[in-house]
Amino acid sequence: MSEKIKGFSKLSKTGKIQWLANNHFDKPEQAIKLLEQYWNEDSAVQKLHDEFSENTVSNFYMPFGIAPNFLINGKVYAVPMAIEESSVVAASAKSASFWMERGGFKAEVISMKKIGHVHFVYTGAEEKLFSFFERNKDKFYKDTESITKNMRMRGGGVLDIILKNKSEIEEGYYQLEANFDTRDSMGANFVNSCLEQFSQTLEREISLDSSFSDEEKNVQIIMSILSNYTPECVVRSEVSCTTEELVEGSGISSEEFVEKFSRAVHIAEHEPYRATTHNKGIMNGVDAVVIATGNDFRAVEAGAHTYATKDGKYSSLSHVELKDGIFRFWIEMPLSLGTVGGLTSLHPLVKFSHELLGNPDAEELMMIAATVGLAQNFGALRSLTTTGIQKGHMKMHLLNILNQLEATEEEKRYFVDYFRTRTATHSAVVEEFHRLRGIPMPEKVDVNKR
Ligand code: MEV
């Protein structure tokens, strides 16, 4: 254990690396070499990446893959996906191609409002506060005019501000709740700046208002912050086709497939254990697009899972219906995304992603990301209810296992061929690898990797 370091952030990049290598690694040279190996050779690009965050010492690579053939509202996209989990991009691409041949995805943005709150405590009479708020409401808008000017010019801004009594949660707890239209930006900084100004206006105006006693004037601002739960920034995407089209060429009976698929969705709608994994699969697709386009996947995750509980119990974000021989499968979820600001014009690969998608606006990007989530979910459910997930997953994971075993390119080709007709479990790959090389199996087998 190394001792506490003071002023780590003030060290130069080389200083930070030296300290890390000397204090945390048995072979400092190797550690330094590894970190440097991941630097961009163009020092300007490296500097750009270093400045995205703090205490940066290297870059952390993620695979950047493409899922082509996404037909959404009549337009074809090749979708960029940043994700490390094998088989996600392949599953998305497979579903996209499948649905392209069946009319593609129809998506729509239902609403685009962002929301935030000033959380505060006021201990006086409720009516006094409400009447004060109505008398002074204009001042909240006026005081934020310099912050909202550009956004208003783009057609957005503060939509409304309301006062809420939340004293059932905590004595004297109130909120100023505000809705915002942030146009094509995700808008976190804009929303938070407005909210912080609202809190100052609130404190100032109450202190100047003679209808309040000195004690009542003593409002305590707890915090001013946007909410990542955006139930009014929601997108929907759906696919539909006849049940015959659904199984065309697969040799599976349409009744059986639709019945099992629908039951799988129904289970996720009612059983939180399954819903969590079901939604995780959806987020495999959504997050990969969110990351590739420079958006905040933590915000998207948090909002999506809260939305999944909106009816009082954690449930599926996707739904299915079979009516008059037509299979319909759709997703509805909140997605607060931006196509301007943040990393969108800074990170070279993020810029590339936006260009690849035809520089969509925020609404279009919401539709693309939700659609990839739906495609991912369709692919997962189709595998789960037919062949099982491991067949396809392990096929994609095979290269990871072979890389761990340090297989040569020739050996990799052999294994891909060998497991074309066999199930590639971890132990089966390891066994065949040792047999092929004519070396004994290691005695201690890590059961966790099976
Ligand atoms: C794995 O990352 C995602 C799945 O578990 C999703 C699901 O079960 O629906 C395959």
GROMACS .gro file of C-alpha atoms and ligand atoms in nm:
model
  460
    1MET     CA    1   0.000   0.000   0.000
    2SER     CA    2   0.140   0.335  -0.097
    3GLU     CA    3   0.097   0.637   0.129
    4LYS     CA    4  -0.162   0.907   0.072
    5ILE     CA    5  -0.046   1.140  -0.200
    6LYS     CA    6  -0.113   1.512  -0.176
    7GLY     CA    7  -0.148   1.722  -0.490
    8PHE     CA    8  -0.162   1.434  -0.739
    9SER     CA    9  -0.366   1.651  -0.976
   10LYS     CA   10  -0.092   1.915  -0.973
   11LEU     CA   11   0.176   1.673  -1.097
   12SER     CA   12   0.257   1.680  -1.468
   13LYS     CA   13   0.129   1.388  -1.672
   14THR     CA   14   0.475   1.232  -1.662
   15GLY     CA   15   0.491   1.296  -1.288
   16LYS     CA   16   0.158   1.121  -1.235
   17ILE     CA   17   0.268   0.822  -1.439
   18GLN     CA   18   0.602   0.799  -1.257
   19TRP     CA   19   0.427   0.808  -0.923
   20LEU     CA   20   0.176   0.542  -1.026
   21ALA     CA   21   0.438   0.313  -1.176
   22ASN     CA   22   0.677   0.343  -0.882
   23ASN     CA   23   0.414   0.305  -0.612
   24HIS     CA   24   0.170   0.050  -0.753
   25PHE     CA   25   0.358  -0.180  -0.988
   26ASP     CA   26   0.629  -0.442  -0.946
   27LYS     CA   27   0.761  -0.362  -1.293
   28PRO     CA   28   0.733   0.017  -1.332
   29GLU     CA   29   0.886   0.025  -1.682
   30GLN     CA   30   0.626  -0.215  -1.814
   31ALA     CA   31   0.341  -0.015  -1.661
   32ILE     CA   32   0.472   0.307  -1.815
   33LYS     CA   33   0.518   0.139  -2.153
   34LEU     CA   34   0.160   0.013  -2.149
   35LEU     CA   35   0.011   0.353  -2.068
   36GLU     CA   36   0.220   0.518  -2.338
   37GLN     CA   37   0.127   0.252  -2.591
   38TYR     CA   38  -0.230   0.380  -2.580
   39TRP     CA   39  -0.142   0.745  -2.637
   40ASN     CA   40  -0.238   0.894  -2.969
   41GLU     CA   41   0.070   0.955  -3.180
   42ASP     CA   42  -0.067   1.295  -3.281
   43SER     CA   43   0.010   1.507  -2.976
   44ALA     CA   44  -0.269   1.755  -3.054
   45VAL     CA   45  -0.528   1.473  -3.054
   46GLN     CA   46  -0.378   1.335  -2.734
   47LYS     CA   47  -0.396   1.676  -2.568
   48LEU     CA   48  -0.761   1.702  -2.666
   49HIS     CA   49  -0.839   1.369  -2.500
   50ASP     CA   50  -0.632   1.454  -2.194
   51GLU     CA   51  -0.838   1.766  -2.145
   52PHE     CA   52  -1.177   1.592  -2.154
   53SER     CA   53  -1.123   1.481  -1.796
   54GLU     CA   54  -0.889   1.513  -1.500
   55ASN     CA   55  -0.576   1.322  -1.395
   56THR     CA   56  -0.561   1.155  -1.736
   57VAL     CA   57  -0.264   0.928  -1.798
   58SER     CA   58  -0.371   0.739  -2.108
   59ASN     CA   59  -0.670   0.649  -2.326
   60PHE     CA   60  -0.904   0.359  -2.260
   61TYR     CA   61  -0.998   0.191  -2.588
   62MET     CA   62  -1.348   0.065  -2.658
   63PRO     CA   63  -1.438  -0.119  -2.978
   64PHE     CA   64  -1.618   0.109  -3.221
   65GLY     CA   65  -1.843  -0.104  -3.443
   66ILE     CA   66  -2.107  -0.042  -3.707
   67ALA     CA   67  -2.452  -0.197  -3.738
   68PRO     CA   68  -2.567  -0.130  -4.095
   69ASN     CA   69  -2.911  -0.168  -4.255
   70PHE     CA   70  -3.122   0.016  -3.999
   71LEU     CA   71  -3.430   0.131  -4.187
   72ILE     CA   72  -3.602   0.389  -3.967
   73ASN     CA   73  -3.894   0.596  -4.096
   74GLY     CA   74  -3.789   0.517  -4.452
   75LYS     CA   75  -3.425   0.625  -4.407
   76VAL     CA   76  -3.133   0.382  -4.395
   77TYR     CA   77  -2.864   0.425  -4.131
   78ALA     CA   78  -2.532   0.259  -4.059
   79VAL     CA   79  -2.530   0.299  -3.683
   80PRO     CA   80  -2.209   0.354  -3.484
   81MET     CA   81  -2.187   0.153  -3.161
   82ALA     CA   82  -1.919   0.180  -2.892
   83ILE     CA   83  -1.938  -0.137  -2.683
   84GLU     CA   84  -1.701  -0.402  -2.553
   85GLU     CA   85  -1.951  -0.688  -2.518
   86SER     CA   86  -1.917  -0.938  -2.798
   87SER     CA   87  -2.229  -1.021  -3.000
   88VAL     CA   88  -2.416  -0.695  -2.931
   89VAL     CA   89  -2.325  -0.526  -3.260
   90ALA     CA   90  -2.377  -0.853  -3.448
   91ALA     CA   91  -2.722  -0.898  -3.290
   92SER     CA   92  -2.821  -0.539  -3.373
   93ALA     CA   93  -2.705  -0.575  -3.731
   94LYS     CA   94  -2.891  -0.906  -3.767
   95SER     CA   95  -3.217  -0.760  -3.634
   96ALA     CA   96  -3.176  -0.447  -3.847
   97SER     CA   97  -3.135  -0.657  -4.160
   98PHE     CA   98  -3.429  -0.879  -4.060
   99TRP     CA   99  -3.662  -0.581  -4.013
  100MET     CA  100  -3.533  -0.399  -4.320
  101GLU     CA  101  -3.690  -0.680  -4.521
  102ARG     CA  102  -4.017  -0.633  -4.331
  103GLY     CA  103  -4.073  -0.258  -4.369
  104GLY     CA  104  -3.823  -0.132  -4.113
  105PHE     CA  105  -3.881   0.055  -3.789
  106LYS     CA  106  -4.136   0.333  -3.736
  107ALA     CA  107  -4.023   0.576  -3.471
  108GLU     CA  108  -4.162   0.896  -3.321
  109VAL     CA  109  -4.066   1.139  -3.051
  110ILE     CA  110  -4.358   1.181  -2.813
  111SER     CA  111  -4.225   1.472  -2.607
  112MET     CA  112  -3.903   1.669  -2.560
  113LYS     CA  113  -3.921   1.842  -2.222
  114LYS     CA  114  -3.632   1.847  -1.977
  115ILE     CA  115  -3.700   1.904  -1.610
  116GLY     CA  116  -3.520   2.036  -1.303
  117HIS     CA  117  -3.580   2.152  -0.948
  118VAL     CA  118  -3.476   2.398  -0.682
  119HIS     CA  119  -3.518   2.199  -0.361
  120PHE     CA  120  -3.567   2.425  -0.061
  121VAL     CA  121  -3.705   2.449   0.291
  122TYR     CA  122  -3.950   2.718   0.398
  123THR     CA  123  -4.114   2.707   0.739
  124GLY     CA  124  -4.386   2.974   0.708
  125ALA     CA  125  -4.748   2.950   0.600
  126GLU     CA  126  -4.800   2.767   0.272
  127GLU     CA  127  -5.053   3.017   0.123
  128LYS     CA  128  -4.808   3.306   0.176
  129LEU     CA  129  -4.542   3.129  -0.025
  130PHE     CA  130  -4.779   3.039  -0.308
  131SER     CA  131  -4.915   3.394  -0.333
  132PHE     CA  132  -4.557   3.534  -0.322
  133PHE     CA  133  -4.463   3.297  -0.605
  134GLU     CA  134  -4.754   3.408  -0.825
  135ARG     CA  135  -4.670   3.778  -0.761
  136ASN     CA  136  -4.304   3.727  -0.847
  137LYS     CA  137  -4.310   3.461  -1.118
  138ASP     CA  138  -4.206   3.703  -1.392
  139LYS     CA  139  -3.887   3.785  -1.206
  140PHE     CA  140  -3.769   3.425  -1.237
  141TYR     CA  141  -3.799   3.445  -1.616
  142LYS     CA  142  -3.650   3.796  -1.627
  143ASP     CA  143  -3.349   3.706  -1.412
  144THR     CA  144  -3.259   3.419  -1.644
  145GLU     CA  145  -3.293   3.619  -1.966
  146SER     CA  146  -2.918   3.647  -2.020
  147ILE     CA  147  -2.878   3.270  -1.970
  148THR     CA  148  -3.172   3.179  -2.195
  149LYS     CA  149  -3.108   3.435  -2.472
  150ASN     CA  150  -2.932   3.203  -2.718
  151MET     CA  151  -3.161   2.912  -2.641
  152ARG     CA  152  -3.466   3.133  -2.698
  153MET     CA  153  -3.320   3.241  -3.031
  154ARG     CA  154  -3.305   2.872  -3.126
  155GLY     CA  155  -3.671   2.830  -3.021
  156GLY     CA  156  -3.614   2.683  -2.674
  157GLY     CA  157  -3.591   2.815  -2.320
  158VAL     CA  158  -3.780   2.791  -1.991
  159LEU     CA  159  -4.126   2.648  -2.059
  160ASP     CA  160  -4.282   2.686  -1.715
  161ILE     CA  161  -4.200   2.712  -1.346
  162ILE     CA  162  -4.428   2.584  -1.074
  163LEU     CA  163  -4.411   2.575  -0.698
  164LYS     CA  164  -4.473   2.241  -0.527
  165ASN     CA  165  -4.534   2.162  -0.164
  166LYS     CA  166  -4.342   1.844  -0.085
  167SER     CA  167  -4.373   1.859   0.293
  168GLU     CA  168  -4.506   1.502   0.303
  169ILE     CA  169  -4.144   1.399   0.239
  170GLU     CA  170  -3.974   1.639   0.481
  171GLU     CA  171  -4.116   1.918   0.698
  172GLY     CA  172  -4.108   2.250   0.511
  173TYR     CA  173  -3.977   2.092   0.190
  174TYR     CA  174  -4.083   2.275  -0.128
  175GLN     CA  175  -3.970   2.266  -0.489
  176LEU     CA  176  -3.957   2.508  -0.774
  177GLU     CA  177  -4.008   2.271  -1.064
  178ALA     CA  178  -3.921   2.397  -1.410
  179ASN     CA  179  -3.959   2.249  -1.755
  180PHE     CA  180  -3.719   2.337  -2.034
  181ASP     CA  181  -3.691   2.304  -2.407
  182THR     CA  182  -3.320   2.263  -2.478
  183ARG     CA  183  -3.357   2.209  -2.854
  184ASP     CA  184  -3.073   1.993  -2.990
  185SER     CA  185  -2.855   2.012  -2.681
  186MET     CA  186  -2.884   1.768  -2.393
  187GLY     CA  187  -2.898   2.090  -2.195
  188ALA     CA  188  -2.762   1.992  -1.854
  189ASN     CA  189  -2.550   2.306  -1.813
  190PHE     CA  190  -2.827   2.528  -1.942
  191VAL     CA  191  -3.086   2.378  -1.707
  192ASN     CA  192  -2.856   2.387  -1.405
  193SER     CA  193  -2.756   2.748  -1.470
  194CYS     CA  194  -3.122   2.852  -1.490
  195LEU     CA  195  -3.205   2.662  -1.171
  196GLU     CA  196  -2.919   2.819  -0.978
  197GLN     CA  197  -3.042   3.160  -1.087
  198PHE     CA  198  -3.398   3.068  -0.979
  199SER     CA  199  -3.269   2.982  -0.632
  200GLN     CA  200  -3.095   3.321  -0.605
  201THR     CA  201  -3.408   3.502  -0.725
  202LEU     CA  202  -3.613   3.313  -0.469
  203GLU     CA  203  -3.383   3.404  -0.181
  204ARG     CA  204  -3.352   3.766  -0.289
  205GLU     CA  205  -3.722   3.830  -0.350
  206ILE     CA  206  -3.833   3.663  -0.027
  207SER     CA  207  -3.581   3.867   0.170
  208LEU     CA  208  -3.724   4.188   0.016
  209ASP     CA  209  -4.090   4.094   0.072
  210SER     CA  210  -4.241   4.260   0.378
  211SER     CA  211  -4.523   4.004   0.401
  212PHE     CA  212  -4.272   3.753   0.543
  213SER     CA  213  -4.141   3.758   0.898
  214ASP     CA  214  -3.765   3.745   0.951
  215GLU     CA  215  -3.791   3.377   1.034
  216GLU     CA  216  -3.999   3.305   0.721
  217LYS     CA  217  -3.747   3.492   0.507
  218ASN     CA  218  -3.487   3.244   0.618
  219VAL     CA  219  -3.539   3.005   0.325
  220GLN     CA  220  -3.286   2.724   0.305
  221ILE     CA  221  -3.187   2.632  -0.049
  222ILE     CA  222  -3.092   2.265  -0.040
  223MET     CA  223  -2.987   2.226  -0.403
  224SER     CA  224  -3.065   2.324  -0.761
  225ILE     CA  225  -3.027   2.048  -1.017
  226LEU     CA  226  -3.181   1.897  -1.328
  227SER     CA  227  -3.349   1.559  -1.302
  228ASN     CA  228  -3.225   1.271  -1.513
  229TYR     CA  229  -3.574   1.129  -1.491
  230THR     CA  230  -3.737   1.280  -1.799
  231PRO     CA  231  -4.080   1.119  -1.835
  232GLU     CA  232  -4.171   1.396  -2.077
  233CYS     CA  233  -3.873   1.345  -2.305
  234VAL     CA  234  -3.990   1.018  -2.451
  235VAL     CA  235  -3.941   0.830  -2.775
  236ARG     CA  236  -4.116   0.530  -2.922
  237SER     CA  237  -4.006   0.287  -3.191
  238GLU     CA  238  -4.192  -0.011  -3.331
  239VAL     CA  239  -4.188  -0.292  -3.582
  240SER     CA  240  -4.474  -0.497  -3.716
  241CYS     CA  241  -4.540  -0.771  -3.969
  242THR     CA  242  -4.763  -1.072  -4.021
  243THR     CA  243  -4.683  -1.377  -3.810
  244GLU     CA  244  -4.593  -1.569  -4.128
  245GLU     CA  245  -4.336  -1.306  -4.227
  246LEU     CA  246  -4.190  -1.324  -3.880
  247VAL     CA  247  -4.073  -1.684  -3.918
  248GLU     CA  248  -4.021  -1.692  -4.294
  249GLY     CA  249  -3.735  -1.922  -4.391
  250SER     CA  250  -3.657  -2.019  -4.029
  251GLY     CA  251  -3.840  -2.351  -4.019
  252ILE     CA  252  -4.002  -2.245  -3.689
  253SER     CA  253  -4.379  -2.251  -3.650
  254SER     CA  254  -4.520  -1.899  -3.632
  255GLU     CA  255  -4.769  -1.989  -3.354
  256GLU     CA  256  -4.498  -2.133  -3.134
  257PHE     CA  257  -4.257  -1.847  -3.198
  258VAL     CA  258  -4.512  -1.572  -3.134
  259GLU     CA  259  -4.644  -1.748  -2.827
  260LYS     CA  260  -4.301  -1.794  -2.670
  261PHE     CA  261  -4.184  -1.446  -2.768
  262SER     CA  262  -4.499  -1.283  -2.627
  263ARG     CA  263  -4.469  -1.483  -2.306
  264ALA     CA  264  -4.107  -1.371  -2.271
  265VAL     CA  265  -4.215  -1.005  -2.295
  266HIS     CA  266  -4.509  -1.066  -2.063
  267ILE     CA  267  -4.276  -1.221  -1.805
  268ALA     CA  268  -4.051  -0.912  -1.828
  269GLU     CA  269  -4.354  -0.687  -1.782
  270HIS     CA  270  -4.443  -0.857  -1.455
  271GLU     CA  271  -4.130  -1.016  -1.309
  272PRO     CA  272  -3.863  -0.764  -1.198
  273TYR     CA  273  -3.583  -1.025  -1.203
  274ARG     CA  274  -3.645  -1.085  -1.571
  275ALA     CA  275  -3.734  -0.721  -1.646
  276THR     CA  276  -3.392  -0.608  -1.523
  277THR     CA  277  -3.208  -0.842  -1.761
  278HIS     CA  278  -3.454  -0.774  -2.042
  279ASN     CA  279  -3.396  -0.399  -2.006
  280LYS     CA  280  -3.021  -0.454  -1.970
  281GLY     CA  281  -3.030  -0.611  -2.314
  282ILE     CA  282  -3.216  -0.307  -2.447
  283MET     CA  283  -2.957  -0.078  -2.291
  284ASN     CA  284  -2.678  -0.281  -2.458
  285GLY     CA  285  -2.798  -0.127  -2.782
  286VAL     CA  286  -2.905   0.215  -2.654
  287ASP     CA  287  -2.586   0.281  -2.454
  288ALA     CA  288  -2.360   0.179  -2.741
  289VAL     CA  289  -2.519   0.448  -2.961
  290VAL     CA  290  -2.529   0.698  -2.676
  291ILE     CA  291  -2.155   0.655  -2.613
  292ALA     CA  292  -2.060   0.660  -2.982
  293THR     CA  293  -2.250   0.988  -3.025
  294GLY     CA  294  -2.086   1.151  -2.722
  295ASN     CA  295  -2.389   1.149  -2.495
  296ASP     CA  296  -2.418   1.073  -2.125
  297PHE     CA  297  -2.502   0.705  -2.089
  298ARG     CA  298  -2.523   0.727  -1.709
  299ALA     CA  299  -2.801   0.984  -1.739
  300VAL     CA  300  -2.979   0.774  -1.999
  301GLU     CA  301  -2.949   0.457  -1.787
  302ALA     CA  302  -3.076   0.628  -1.471
  303GLY     CA  303  -3.375   0.780  -1.653
  304ALA     CA  304  -3.463   0.459  -1.837
  305HIS     CA  305  -3.473   0.246  -1.523
  306THR     CA  306  -3.683   0.498  -1.332
  307TYR     CA  307  -3.923   0.509  -1.626
  308ALA     CA  308  -3.943   0.131  -1.606
  309THR     CA  309  -4.098   0.172  -1.260
  310LYS     CA  310  -4.350   0.441  -1.360
  311ASP     CA  311  -4.649   0.211  -1.304
  312GLY     CA  312  -4.541   0.124  -0.951
  313LYS     CA  313  -4.327  -0.181  -1.025
  314TYR     CA  314  -4.011  -0.233  -1.228
  315SER     CA  315  -4.121  -0.352  -1.570
  316SER     CA  316  -4.018  -0.403  -1.931
  317LEU     CA  317  -3.946  -0.104  -2.156
  318SER     CA  318  -4.068  -0.302  -2.457
  319HIS     CA  319  -4.409  -0.447  -2.530
  320VAL     CA  320  -4.569  -0.685  -2.775
  321GLU     CA  321  -4.913  -0.732  -2.925
  322LEU     CA  322  -5.067  -0.987  -3.157
  323LYS     CA  323  -5.386  -0.869  -3.324
  324ASP     CA  324  -5.557  -0.993  -3.641
  325GLY     CA  325  -5.249  -1.192  -3.738
  326ILE     CA  326  -5.019  -0.890  -3.705
  327PHE     CA  327  -4.724  -0.904  -3.469
  328ARG     CA  328  -4.633  -0.565  -3.323
  329PHE     CA  329  -4.332  -0.506  -3.101
  330TRP     CA  330  -4.243  -0.166  -2.961
  331ILE     CA  331  -4.035   0.026  -2.711
  332GLU     CA  332  -4.117   0.344  -2.527
  333MET     CA  333  -3.849   0.507  -2.318
  334PRO     CA  334  -3.715   0.844  -2.206
  335LEU     CA  335  -3.400   0.954  -2.386
  336SER     CA  336  -3.241   1.288  -2.319
  337LEU     CA  337  -2.982   1.326  -2.594
  338GLY     CA  338  -2.796   1.608  -2.758
  339THR     CA  339  -2.647   1.657  -3.101
  340VAL     CA  340  -2.482   1.991  -3.023
  341GLY     CA  341  -2.260   2.092  -2.733
  342GLY     CA  342  -2.069   1.863  -2.499
  343LEU     CA  343  -1.835   1.621  -2.676
  344THR     CA  344  -2.028   1.635  -3.004
  345SER     CA  345  -1.799   1.882  -3.177
  346LEU     CA  346  -1.482   1.793  -2.984
  347HIS     CA  347  -1.425   1.419  -2.991
  348PRO     CA  348  -1.311   1.317  -3.341
  349LEU     CA  349  -1.491   0.980  -3.336
  350VAL     CA  350  -1.807   1.138  -3.195
  351LYS     CA  351  -1.800   1.386  -3.482
  352PHE     CA  352  -1.751   1.094  -3.718
  353SER     CA  353  -2.055   0.917  -3.568
  354HIS     CA  354  -2.277   1.219  -3.618
  355GLU     CA  355  -2.161   1.258  -3.975
  356LEU     CA  356  -2.216   0.887  -4.038
  357LEU     CA  357  -2.576   0.927  -3.920
  358GLY     CA  358  -2.623   1.230  -4.146
  359ASN     CA  359  -2.587   1.485  -3.864
  360PRO     CA  360  -2.925   1.413  -3.706
  361ASP     CA  361  -3.100   1.656  -3.474
  362ALA     CA  362  -3.174   1.547  -3.117
  363GLU     CA  363  -3.515   1.400  -3.206
  364GLU     CA  364  -3.373   1.190  -3.488
  365LEU     CA  365  -3.092   1.064  -3.265
  366MET     CA  366  -3.347   0.970  -2.996
  367MET     CA  367  -3.533   0.762  -3.256
  368ILE     CA  368  -3.214   0.594  -3.374
  369ALA     CA  369  -3.095   0.504  -3.022
  370ALA     CA  370  -3.436   0.370  -2.911
  371THR     CA  371  -3.462   0.168  -3.231
  372VAL     CA  372  -3.125   0.005  -3.172
  373GLY     CA  373  -3.249  -0.081  -2.820
  374LEU     CA  374  -3.558  -0.244  -2.968
  375ALA     CA  375  -3.354  -0.430  -3.231
  376GLN     CA  376  -3.121  -0.556  -2.961
  377ASN     CA  377  -3.415  -0.671  -2.750
  378PHE     CA  378  -3.575  -0.846  -3.048
  379GLY     CA  379  -3.249  -1.028  -3.123
  380ALA     CA  380  -3.201  -1.134  -2.760
  381LEU     CA  381  -3.560  -1.258  -2.721
  382ARG     CA  382  -3.551  -1.440  -3.051
  383SER     CA  383  -3.235  -1.626  -2.947
  384LEU     CA  384  -3.351  -1.687  -2.591
  385THR     CA  385  -3.683  -1.836  -2.700
  386THR     CA  386  -3.540  -2.048  -2.982
  387THR     CA  387  -3.173  -2.159  -2.981
  388GLY     CA  388  -3.075  -2.014  -2.643
  389ILE     CA  389  -2.838  -1.721  -2.606
  390GLN     CA  390  -2.510  -1.906  -2.560
  391LYS     CA  391  -2.485  -2.044  -2.913
  392GLY     CA  392  -2.447  -1.705  -3.079
  393HIS     CA  393  -2.283  -1.540  -2.781
  394MET     CA  394  -2.005  -1.795  -2.743
  395LYS     CA  395  -1.941  -1.790  -3.116
  396MET     CA  396  -1.868  -1.418  -3.086
  397HIS     CA  397  -1.681  -1.469  -2.758
  398LEU     CA  398  -1.461  -1.738  -2.914
  399LEU     CA  399  -1.204  -1.483  -3.032
  400ASN     CA  400  -1.176  -1.338  -2.681
  401ILE     CA  401  -1.099  -1.683  -2.541
  402LEU     CA  402  -0.849  -1.751  -2.820
  403ASN     CA  403  -0.680  -1.417  -2.756
  404GLN     CA  404  -0.653  -1.506  -2.387
  405LEU     CA  405  -0.488  -1.833  -2.491
  406GLU     CA  406  -0.259  -1.639  -2.726
  407ALA     CA  407  -0.366  -1.844  -3.026
  408THR     CA  408  -0.199  -1.774  -3.360
  409GLU     CA  409  -0.399  -1.641  -3.656
  410GLU     CA  410  -0.387  -1.986  -3.816
  411GLU     CA  411  -0.518  -2.147  -3.497
  412LYS     CA  412  -0.797  -1.887  -3.480
  413ARG     CA  413  -0.908  -1.978  -3.831
  414TYR     CA  414  -0.908  -2.345  -3.733
  415PHE     CA  415  -1.122  -2.275  -3.425
  416VAL     CA  416  -1.377  -2.061  -3.608
  417ASP     CA  417  -1.420  -2.349  -3.850
  418TYR     CA  418  -1.419  -2.616  -3.576
  419PHE     CA  419  -1.693  -2.443  -3.375
  420ARG     CA  420  -1.910  -2.370  -3.677
  421THR     CA  421  -2.108  -2.684  -3.595
  422ARG     CA  422  -2.025  -2.722  -3.225
  423THR     CA  423  -2.115  -2.528  -2.909
  424ALA     CA  424  -1.820  -2.312  -2.809
  425THR     CA  425  -1.817  -2.330  -2.429
  426HIS     CA  426  -1.508  -2.194  -2.253
  427SER     CA  427  -1.393  -2.541  -2.146
  428ALA     CA  428  -1.455  -2.690  -2.493
  429VAL     CA  429  -1.232  -2.422  -2.648
  430VAL     CA  430  -0.958  -2.469  -2.389
  431GLU     CA  431  -0.967  -2.848  -2.426
  432GLU     CA  432  -0.950  -2.838  -2.805
  433PHE     CA  433  -0.672  -2.579  -2.787
  434HIS     CA  434  -0.458  -2.806  -2.570
  435ARG     CA  435  -0.537  -3.110  -2.782
  436LEU     CA  436  -0.442  -2.919  -3.098
  437ARG     CA  437  -0.113  -2.800  -2.956
  438GLY     CA  438  -0.047  -3.141  -2.802
  439ILE     CA  439   0.008  -2.992  -2.459
  440PRO     CA  440  -0.147  -3.118  -2.132
  441MET     CA  441  -0.448  -2.937  -1.988
  442PRO     CA  442  -0.361  -2.719  -1.686
  443GLU     CA  443  -0.454  -2.897  -1.364
  444LYS     CA  444  -0.636  -2.605  -1.207
  445VAL     CA  445  -0.934  -2.505  -1.415
  446ASP     CA  446  -1.097  -2.175  -1.331
  447VAL     CA  447  -1.459  -2.281  -1.291
  448ASN     CA  448  -1.577  -1.919  -1.307
  449LYS     CA  449  -1.478  -1.905  -1.670
  450ARG     CA  450  -1.685  -2.204  -1.770
  451MEV     C1  451  -2.673  -0.984  -2.230
  451MEV     O1  452  -2.582  -0.876  -2.229
  451MEV     C2  453  -2.812  -0.936  -2.255
  451MEV     C3  454  -2.921  -1.043  -2.245
  451MEV     O2  455  -2.911  -1.110  -2.118
  451MEV     C4  456  -3.052  -0.971  -2.259
  451MEV     C5  457  -3.173  -1.058  -2.230
  451MEV     O3  458  -3.162  -1.156  -2.154
  451MEV     O4  459  -3.281  -1.021  -2.281
  451MEV     C6  460  -2.903  -1.149  -2.349
   0.00000   0.00000   0.00000
